[in-house]
Amino acid sequence: MSDSRAVQVAVVDYGMGNLFSVKLACEQAGLQAVITNSTRDVLSAAGVILPGVGAFGTAMDALRELDLVEPLRDVAASRTPLVGICLGMQLLLSESHEFGEHKGLG
C-alpha cells in the first residue's frame, strides 16, 4: 500500500551498511525509502540517510568510486536533511585517523 504523503528518503548504498534494516525502520516511521547509489536519487530526495559498517578509508573509497562524494556534500550544504548512521555519521567529518589518515565528506 502506498501513501502519497510519504516522504521520499534515499538510503545510500555504497556496499557498507545494513540497508534493509534502515529501509524497514524508515517505512515503520511512515517514510518511503529507496535504497540507491544513484546521484540523481540522492540529489532529488527529500532526505538522505548514509548508513555504514566498516572502515572509514574503505567507505570513502567506495563513495568516490560511485561518484557520490560531491552529491553528498551538496546535500549537506542544502536544506535537505542528511542523517549518518554509525560509520555514515563518521564519514560526515572532515577526516579520520582510523587505519591511517583519510579525508571525509567534511
Coordinates of C-alpha atoms in Angstrom, one line a residue:
M1 CA 0.0 0.0 0.0
S2 CA 1.4 3.4 -1.0
D3 CA 0.9 6.6 0.9
S4 CA 1.0 9.7 -1.3
R5 CA 2.0 11.7 1.7
A6 CA 5.1 9.6 2.4
V7 CA 8.4 11.4 2.2
Q8 CA 11.0 10.0 -0.3
V9 CA 14.2 9.1 1.5
A10 CA 17.4 7.9 -0.2
V11 CA 19.3 5.3 1.7
V12 CA 22.7 5.4 0.2
D13 CA 24.1 2.1 -0.9
Y14 CA 27.8 2.1 -1.2
G15 CA 28.2 -1.5 -0.2
M16 CA 28.8 -1.0 3.5
G17 CA 25.7 -1.0 5.5
N18 CA 22.6 -2.8 6.8
L19 CA 20.5 -1.2 4.2
F20 CA 17.3 -3.3 4.5
S21 CA 17.1 -2.7 8.3
V22 CA 17.4 1.1 7.7
K23 CA 14.7 0.9 4.9
L24 CA 12.3 -1.0 7.1
A25 CA 12.9 1.4 10.0
C26 CA 12.1 4.3 7.6
E27 CA 8.9 2.6 6.5
Q28 CA 7.8 1.9 10.1
A29 CA 8.2 5.7 10.7
G30 CA 6.0 6.4 7.7
L31 CA 8.7 7.3 5.2
Q32 CA 9.0 6.0 1.7
A33 CA 12.7 4.8 1.5
V34 CA 14.6 3.8 -1.6
I35 CA 18.0 2.0 -1.4
T36 CA 20.2 3.6 -4.1
N37 CA 23.6 4.6 -5.3
S38 CA 22.3 7.0 -7.9
T39 CA 23.5 10.6 -7.8
R40 CA 20.1 11.7 -9.2
D41 CA 18.2 9.9 -6.5
V42 CA 20.4 11.3 -3.7
L43 CA 20.1 14.9 -5.0
S44 CA 16.3 14.7 -5.6
A45 CA 15.4 13.0 -2.3
A46 CA 13.5 14.9 0.5
G47 CA 16.0 13.3 2.9
V48 CA 19.2 11.2 2.7
I49 CA 20.4 8.5 5.1
L50 CA 24.1 7.5 5.0
P51 CA 24.4 4.2 6.9
G52 CA 27.6 2.2 7.2
V53 CA 29.6 -0.5 8.8
G54 CA 33.3 -1.0 8.3
A55 CA 36.5 1.1 7.9
F56 CA 36.4 4.8 7.2
G57 CA 39.0 4.7 4.4
T58 CA 37.3 1.8 2.5
A59 CA 34.0 3.6 2.8
M60 CA 35.3 6.8 1.3
D61 CA 37.0 4.9 -1.5
A62 CA 33.6 3.3 -2.3
L63 CA 31.8 6.7 -2.2
R64 CA 34.5 8.1 -4.6
E65 CA 34.2 5.1 -7.0
L66 CA 30.4 5.7 -7.1
D67 CA 30.8 9.5 -7.7
L68 CA 28.8 10.1 -4.5
V69 CA 31.2 12.4 -2.6
E70 CA 30.2 15.7 -4.3
P71 CA 26.4 14.9 -4.3
L72 CA 26.6 14.1 -0.6
R73 CA 28.4 17.3 0.1
D74 CA 25.8 19.2 -2.0
V75 CA 23.0 17.6 0.1
A76 CA 24.9 18.6 3.3
A77 CA 25.2 22.2 2.1
S78 CA 21.5 22.3 1.3
R79 CA 18.4 22.3 3.4
T80 CA 17.8 18.6 2.7
P81 CA 18.1 16.6 5.9
L82 CA 21.1 14.3 5.9
V83 CA 21.5 11.6 8.6
G84 CA 24.5 9.4 9.1
I85 CA 24.2 6.2 11.0
C86 CA 27.3 4.6 12.7
L87 CA 30.1 4.8 10.1
G88 CA 27.9 7.0 7.9
M89 CA 27.9 9.6 10.7
Q90 CA 31.7 9.4 10.9
L91 CA 32.0 9.9 7.2
L92 CA 30.4 13.3 7.6
L93 CA 33.5 14.5 9.4
S94 CA 36.4 16.2 7.6
E95 CA 38.9 13.4 8.4
S96 CA 39.6 10.2 10.2
H97 CA 42.8 8.6 11.6
E98 CA 41.4 5.1 11.6
F99 CA 44.0 2.8 9.9
G100 CA 45.8 5.9 8.5
E101 CA 44.7 9.4 7.6
H102 CA 41.7 9.7 5.4
K103 CA 39.7 12.7 4.2
G104 CA 35.9 12.6 4.9
L105 CA 33.0 14.4 3.5
G106 CA 33.7 17.5 5.6

